Coordinates of C-alpha atoms in Angstrom, one line a residue:
Chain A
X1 CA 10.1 0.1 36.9
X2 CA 8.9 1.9 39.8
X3 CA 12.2 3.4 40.5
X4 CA 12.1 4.5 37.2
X5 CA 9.0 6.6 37.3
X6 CA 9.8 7.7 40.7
X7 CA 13.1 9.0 39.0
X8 CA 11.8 10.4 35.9
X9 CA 9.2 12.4 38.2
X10 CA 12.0 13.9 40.3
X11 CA 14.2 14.8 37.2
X12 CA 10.7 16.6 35.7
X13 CA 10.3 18.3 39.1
X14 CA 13.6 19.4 38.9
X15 CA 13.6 20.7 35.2
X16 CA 10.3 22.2 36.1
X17 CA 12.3 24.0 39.0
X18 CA 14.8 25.4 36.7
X19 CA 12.2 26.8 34.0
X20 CA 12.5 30.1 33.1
X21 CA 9.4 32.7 32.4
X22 CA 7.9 34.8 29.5
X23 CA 9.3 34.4 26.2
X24 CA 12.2 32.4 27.5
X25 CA 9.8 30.3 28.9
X26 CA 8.2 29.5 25.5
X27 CA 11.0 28.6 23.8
X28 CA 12.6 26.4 26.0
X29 CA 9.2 24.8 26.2
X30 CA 8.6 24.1 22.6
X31 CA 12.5 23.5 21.7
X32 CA 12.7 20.5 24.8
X33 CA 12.0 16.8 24.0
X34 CA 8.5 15.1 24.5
X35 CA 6.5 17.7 26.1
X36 CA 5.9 21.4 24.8
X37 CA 2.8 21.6 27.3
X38 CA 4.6 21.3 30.9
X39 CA 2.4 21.3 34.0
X40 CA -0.4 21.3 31.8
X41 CA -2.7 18.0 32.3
X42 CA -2.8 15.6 29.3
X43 CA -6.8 16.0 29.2
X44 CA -6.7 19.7 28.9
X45 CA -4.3 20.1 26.4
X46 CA -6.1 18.1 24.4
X47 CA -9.7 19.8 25.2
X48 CA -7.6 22.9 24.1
X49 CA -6.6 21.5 20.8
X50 CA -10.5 19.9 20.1
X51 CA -11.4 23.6 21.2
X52 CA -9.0 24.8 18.4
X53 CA -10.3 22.8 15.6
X54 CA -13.9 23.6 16.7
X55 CA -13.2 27.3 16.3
X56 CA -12.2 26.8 13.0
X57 CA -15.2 24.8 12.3
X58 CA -17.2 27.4 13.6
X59 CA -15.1 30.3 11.4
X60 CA -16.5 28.5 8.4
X61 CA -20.1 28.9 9.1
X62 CA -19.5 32.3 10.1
X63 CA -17.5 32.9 6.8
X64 CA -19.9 30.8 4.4
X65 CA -22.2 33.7 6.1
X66 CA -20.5 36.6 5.4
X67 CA -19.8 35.4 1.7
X68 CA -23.3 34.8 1.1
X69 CA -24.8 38.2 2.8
X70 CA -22.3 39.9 0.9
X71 CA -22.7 38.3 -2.6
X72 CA -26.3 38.9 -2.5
X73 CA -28.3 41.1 -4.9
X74 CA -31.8 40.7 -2.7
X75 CA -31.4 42.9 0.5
X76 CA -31.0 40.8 3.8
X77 CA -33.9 40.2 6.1
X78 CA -33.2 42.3 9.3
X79 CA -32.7 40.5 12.6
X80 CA -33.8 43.3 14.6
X81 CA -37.6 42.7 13.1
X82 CA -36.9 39.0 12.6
X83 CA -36.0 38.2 15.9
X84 CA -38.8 40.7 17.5
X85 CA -41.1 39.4 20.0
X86 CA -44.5 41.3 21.0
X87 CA -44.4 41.6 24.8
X88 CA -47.9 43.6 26.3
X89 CA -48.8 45.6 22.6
X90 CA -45.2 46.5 22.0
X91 CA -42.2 45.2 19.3
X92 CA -39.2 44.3 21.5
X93 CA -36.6 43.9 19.5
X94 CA -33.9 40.9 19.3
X95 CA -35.4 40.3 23.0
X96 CA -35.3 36.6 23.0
X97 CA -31.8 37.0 21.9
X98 CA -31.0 38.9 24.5
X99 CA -32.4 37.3 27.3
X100 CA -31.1 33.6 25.7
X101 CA -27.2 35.7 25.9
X102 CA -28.0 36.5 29.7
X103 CA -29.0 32.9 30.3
X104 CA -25.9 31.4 28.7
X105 CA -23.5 33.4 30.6
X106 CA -24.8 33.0 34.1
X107 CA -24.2 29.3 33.0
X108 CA -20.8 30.7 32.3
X109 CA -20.6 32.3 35.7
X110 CA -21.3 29.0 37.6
X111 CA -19.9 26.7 35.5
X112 CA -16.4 29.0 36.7
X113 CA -17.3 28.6 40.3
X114 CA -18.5 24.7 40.0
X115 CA -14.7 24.5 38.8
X116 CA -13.4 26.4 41.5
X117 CA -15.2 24.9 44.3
X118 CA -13.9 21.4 42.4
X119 CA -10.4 22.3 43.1
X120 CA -11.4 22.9 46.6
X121 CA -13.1 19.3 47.1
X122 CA -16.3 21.2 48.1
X123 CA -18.1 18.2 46.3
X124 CA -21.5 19.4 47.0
X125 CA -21.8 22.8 46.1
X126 CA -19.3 22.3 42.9
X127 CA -22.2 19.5 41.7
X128 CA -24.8 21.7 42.8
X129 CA -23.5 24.6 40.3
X130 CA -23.0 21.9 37.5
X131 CA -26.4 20.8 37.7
X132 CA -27.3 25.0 37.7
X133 CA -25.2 25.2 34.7
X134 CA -26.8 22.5 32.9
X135 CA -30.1 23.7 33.8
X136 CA -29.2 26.8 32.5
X137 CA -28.4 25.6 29.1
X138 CA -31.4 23.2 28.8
X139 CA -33.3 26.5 29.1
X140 CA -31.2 27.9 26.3
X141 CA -31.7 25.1 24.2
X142 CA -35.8 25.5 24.9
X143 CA -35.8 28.4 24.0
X144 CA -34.0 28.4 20.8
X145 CA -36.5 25.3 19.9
X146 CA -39.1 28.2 20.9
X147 CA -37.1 30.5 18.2
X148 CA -37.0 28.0 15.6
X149 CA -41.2 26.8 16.3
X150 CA -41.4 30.6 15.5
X151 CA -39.2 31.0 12.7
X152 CA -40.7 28.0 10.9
X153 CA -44.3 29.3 11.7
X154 CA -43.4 32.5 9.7
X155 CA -42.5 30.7 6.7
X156 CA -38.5 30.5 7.2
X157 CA -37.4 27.7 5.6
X158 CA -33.4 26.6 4.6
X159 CA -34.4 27.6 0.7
X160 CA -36.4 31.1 1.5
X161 CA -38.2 32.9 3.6
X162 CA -41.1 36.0 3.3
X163 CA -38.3 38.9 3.9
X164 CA -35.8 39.2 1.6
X165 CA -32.2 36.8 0.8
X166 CA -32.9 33.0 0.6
X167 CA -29.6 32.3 2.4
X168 CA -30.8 33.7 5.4
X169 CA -32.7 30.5 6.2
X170 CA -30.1 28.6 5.4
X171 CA -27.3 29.9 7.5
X172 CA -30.0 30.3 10.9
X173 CA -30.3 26.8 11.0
X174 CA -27.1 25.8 9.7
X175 CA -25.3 28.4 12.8
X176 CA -27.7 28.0 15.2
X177 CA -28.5 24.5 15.4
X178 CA -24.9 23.7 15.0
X179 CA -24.3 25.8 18.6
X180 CA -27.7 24.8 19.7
X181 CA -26.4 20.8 19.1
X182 CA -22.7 21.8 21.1
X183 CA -24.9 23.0 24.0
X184 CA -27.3 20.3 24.3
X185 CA -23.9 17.6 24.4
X186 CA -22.8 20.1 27.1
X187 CA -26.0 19.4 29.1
X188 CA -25.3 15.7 29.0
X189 CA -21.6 15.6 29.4
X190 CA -22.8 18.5 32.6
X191 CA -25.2 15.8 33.9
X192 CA -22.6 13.0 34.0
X193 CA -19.6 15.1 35.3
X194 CA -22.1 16.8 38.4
X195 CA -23.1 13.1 39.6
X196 CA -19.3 11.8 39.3
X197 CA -18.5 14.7 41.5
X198 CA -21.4 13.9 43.9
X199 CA -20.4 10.3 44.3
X200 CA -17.1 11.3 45.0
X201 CA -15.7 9.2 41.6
X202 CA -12.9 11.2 41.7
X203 CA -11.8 11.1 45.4
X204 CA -12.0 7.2 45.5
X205 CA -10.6 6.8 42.2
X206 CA -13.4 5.2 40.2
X207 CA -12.9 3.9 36.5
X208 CA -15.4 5.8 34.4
X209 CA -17.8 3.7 32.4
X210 CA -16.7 4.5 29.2
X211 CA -12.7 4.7 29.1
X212 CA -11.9 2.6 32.6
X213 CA -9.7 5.2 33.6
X214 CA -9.9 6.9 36.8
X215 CA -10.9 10.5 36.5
X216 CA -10.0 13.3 38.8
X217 CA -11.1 16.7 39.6
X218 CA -9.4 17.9 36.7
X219 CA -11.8 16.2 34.8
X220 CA -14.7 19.3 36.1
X221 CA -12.0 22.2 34.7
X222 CA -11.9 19.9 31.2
X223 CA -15.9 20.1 31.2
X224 CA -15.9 23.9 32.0
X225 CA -13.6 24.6 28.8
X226 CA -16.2 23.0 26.6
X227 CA -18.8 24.6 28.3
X228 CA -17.1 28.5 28.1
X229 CA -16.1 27.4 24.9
X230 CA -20.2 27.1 23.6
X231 CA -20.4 30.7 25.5
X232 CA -17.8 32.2 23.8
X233 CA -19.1 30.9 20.4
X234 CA -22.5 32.5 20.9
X235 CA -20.3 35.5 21.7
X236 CA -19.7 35.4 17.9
X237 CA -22.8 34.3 16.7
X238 CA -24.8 36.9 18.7
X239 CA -22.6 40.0 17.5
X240 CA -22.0 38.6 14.0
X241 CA -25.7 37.0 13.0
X242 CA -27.7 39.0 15.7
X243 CA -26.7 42.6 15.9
X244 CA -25.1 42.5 12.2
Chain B
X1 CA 2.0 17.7 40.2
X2 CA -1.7 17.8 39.7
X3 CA -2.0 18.7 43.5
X4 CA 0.6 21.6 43.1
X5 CA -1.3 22.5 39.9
X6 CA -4.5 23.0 41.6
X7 CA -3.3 24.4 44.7
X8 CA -1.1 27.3 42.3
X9 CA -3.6 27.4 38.9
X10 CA -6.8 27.4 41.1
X11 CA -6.8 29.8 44.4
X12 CA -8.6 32.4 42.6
X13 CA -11.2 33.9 44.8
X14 CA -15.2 33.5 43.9
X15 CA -15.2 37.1 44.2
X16 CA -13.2 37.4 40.2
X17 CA -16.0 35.2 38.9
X18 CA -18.5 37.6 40.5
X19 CA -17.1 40.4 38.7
X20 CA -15.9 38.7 35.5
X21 CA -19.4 37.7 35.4
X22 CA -21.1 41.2 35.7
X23 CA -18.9 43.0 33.6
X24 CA -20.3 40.1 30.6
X25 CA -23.8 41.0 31.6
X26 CA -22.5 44.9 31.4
X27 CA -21.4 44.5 27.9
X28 CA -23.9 42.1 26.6
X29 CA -26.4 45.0 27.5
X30 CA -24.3 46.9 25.8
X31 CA -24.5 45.4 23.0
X32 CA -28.2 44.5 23.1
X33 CA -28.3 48.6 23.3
X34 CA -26.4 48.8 19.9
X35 CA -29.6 47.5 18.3
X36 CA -32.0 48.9 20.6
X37 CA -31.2 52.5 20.1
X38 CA -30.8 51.7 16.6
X39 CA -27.1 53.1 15.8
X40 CA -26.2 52.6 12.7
X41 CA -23.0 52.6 10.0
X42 CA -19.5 52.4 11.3
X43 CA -20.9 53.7 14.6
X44 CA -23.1 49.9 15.1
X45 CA -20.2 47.9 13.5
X46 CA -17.0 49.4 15.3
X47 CA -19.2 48.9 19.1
X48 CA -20.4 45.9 17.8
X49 CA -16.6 44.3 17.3
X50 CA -15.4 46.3 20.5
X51 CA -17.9 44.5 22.9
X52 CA -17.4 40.7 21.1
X53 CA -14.0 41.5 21.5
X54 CA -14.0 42.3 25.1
X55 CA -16.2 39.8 26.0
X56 CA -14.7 36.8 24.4
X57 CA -11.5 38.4 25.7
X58 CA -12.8 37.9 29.5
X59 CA -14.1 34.5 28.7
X60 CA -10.8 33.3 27.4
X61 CA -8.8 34.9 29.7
X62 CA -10.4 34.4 33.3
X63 CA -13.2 31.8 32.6
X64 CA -11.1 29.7 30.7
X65 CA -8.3 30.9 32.5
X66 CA -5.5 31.4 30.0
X67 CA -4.2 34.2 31.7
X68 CA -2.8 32.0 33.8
X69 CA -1.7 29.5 31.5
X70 CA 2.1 28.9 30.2
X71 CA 3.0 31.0 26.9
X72 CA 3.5 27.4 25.1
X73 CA 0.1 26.8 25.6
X74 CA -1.1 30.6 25.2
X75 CA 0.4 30.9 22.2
X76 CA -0.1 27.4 20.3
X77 CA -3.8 28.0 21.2
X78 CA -4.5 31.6 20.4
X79 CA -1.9 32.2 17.5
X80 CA -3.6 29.5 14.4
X81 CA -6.7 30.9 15.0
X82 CA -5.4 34.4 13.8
X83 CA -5.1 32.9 10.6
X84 CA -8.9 33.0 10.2
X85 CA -8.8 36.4 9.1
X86 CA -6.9 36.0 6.1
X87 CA -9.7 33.8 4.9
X88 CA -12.4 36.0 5.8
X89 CA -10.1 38.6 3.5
X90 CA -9.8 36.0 0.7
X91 CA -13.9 35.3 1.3
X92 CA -14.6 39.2 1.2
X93 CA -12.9 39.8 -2.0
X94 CA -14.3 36.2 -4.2
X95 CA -17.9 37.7 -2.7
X96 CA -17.1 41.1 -4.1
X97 CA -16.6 39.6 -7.3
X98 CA -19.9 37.5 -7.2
X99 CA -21.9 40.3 -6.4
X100 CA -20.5 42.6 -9.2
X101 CA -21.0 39.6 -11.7
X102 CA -24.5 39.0 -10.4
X103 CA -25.3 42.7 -11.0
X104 CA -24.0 42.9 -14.1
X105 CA -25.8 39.2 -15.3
X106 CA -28.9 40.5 -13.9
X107 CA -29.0 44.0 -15.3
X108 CA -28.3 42.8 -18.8
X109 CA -30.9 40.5 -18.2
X110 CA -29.5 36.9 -18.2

């Protein structure tokens, strides 16, 4: 049995050897047996693909959107005024917005190190930048229950609101809170990841609580997918529901 | 392999995140300056597009780091979600046709 594996490793090592680049590359990938996904770990390919079918969750929000912005006879509320705050006597426009998009990519920013400095066994500092990141996105998640406090204040409810379209309401909350729900699991998953790291789970080989499988550090570049992945969606949201 | 993996897929330098990461904070304010200056028409929209697509571009690419992914996975991850766009053109038109009904409900007062 052993022999066996030892075998099959050294004949994937060897094919691995042999494979050739770019679009050559690609097809001999997809048209071999078994795996289309060489050197890529199990666990990321499949963060990938839950990454995929997210996106297209995410593409119907944004679409149910459009459709009802662009179907409407009433004119839309605009965002810029919506989304105003009053800092020292003055409008700022959209500046919550703004300031909620620098946060969530400096979570971006050390969430990329935290995995770098993973792959380097620096244990400390890559926990240190998770627990940044997660911090981070806890304060992006306040401050969108600040938003929302605010919005709700004003009248804005999922059936109407004072400005103008009733589906305005309706997609906010539905848009936002479905992000605002992907960033808050992030937190969590952030928390548990960071103090796996710092106990060194993944150097000894500990079984996780949930799946009694031992992790590895792999396990920190799977977590910073997901957590890129909630950037990149407010990428959308902010230029498409924002700005629009 | 995963060893080999991480020593290959990983030596990038904290220095790229650094830059990756002010060049998003570059063209968010960018962005956020769309609205602020108040642009408007094709002007707003096209900049708009130009900075999402740039800056979900350098997430994919160096955060996520596809760029140094294999074309299998490249490809199989960024090609479906093309498809998209043929239902935001399907959407587009049906709301088209909504809104002209609406208006014409509405103004003959049904």
């Amino acid at each position: 049995m052993e022999q066996t594996v030892v075998r099959e490793k050294g004949e994937l090592q060897a094919q691995l050897q042999a494979r050739p680049g770019g679009w050559r590359g690609f097809v001999a990938d997809w048209s071999s047996d078994q795996r289309a996904f060489k050197e890529v770990p199990w666990g990321k390919a499949m963060m990938w693909i839950f990454l995929l079918s997210d996106t297209f969750v995410f593409s119907c929000f944004l679409i149910s959107y459009m459709t009802v912005r662009m179907s409407t006879v009433v004119p839309w509320p605009n965002p810029s005024e919506v989304f105003a705050l009053t800092i020292g006597g003055a409008e700022v426009p959209l500046i919550l917005i703004a300031i909620m998009t620098f946060v969530l990519i400096s979570s971006s920013g050390t969430m990329a190190m935290a995995v770098n400095f993973a792959y380097r066994r620096d244990r400390v500092r890559s926990a240190r930048l998770m627990l940044a990141t997660a911090a981070l996105g806890a304060t992006f998640v306040g401050m969108q229950a600040f938003e929302w406090t605010k919005l709700i204040h004003e009248g804005v409810r999922p059936w109407g609101n004072p400005w103008g379209a009733a589906q305005f309401g309706s997609s906010f909350f539905m848009i936002t809170g479905f992000h605002g729900t992907h960033v808050t699991f992030g937190v969590i998953f952030l928390l548990i990841t960071a103090r796996k790291v710092l106990r060194g789970d993944y150097d000894h080989g500990a079984r996780g609580f949930f799946t009694s499988r031992r992790g590895n550090y792999e396990s920190v570049e799977i977590m910073g997918l997901y957590w890129h992945f909630v950037d990149l969606v407010w990428v959308f949201i902010f230029a498409l529901f924002y700005l629009w | 392999m995963a060893q080999t993996h991480a020593s290959e897929g990983q030596g990038h330098s904290i220095r790229l995140y650094l830059v990756t990461w002010v060049w998003l904070f570059i063209l968010s304010a960018c962005s956020y300056l769309v609205d602020y200056l108040h642009l408007q028409g094709h002007l707003r929209w096209s900049l708009i597009l130009l900075f999402m697509m740039l800056k979900a571009g350098l997430i994919v690419a160096i955060f996520m780091h596809m760029a140094w992914e294999h074309l299998a996975l490249v490809y199989a991850i960024l090609v479906p979600p093309l498809v998209v766009f043929v239902f935001v053109g399907i959407m587009a038109y049906e709301s088209d046709y909504t809104l002209i009904t609406r208006q014409i409900a509405f103004a003959m007062g049904h």
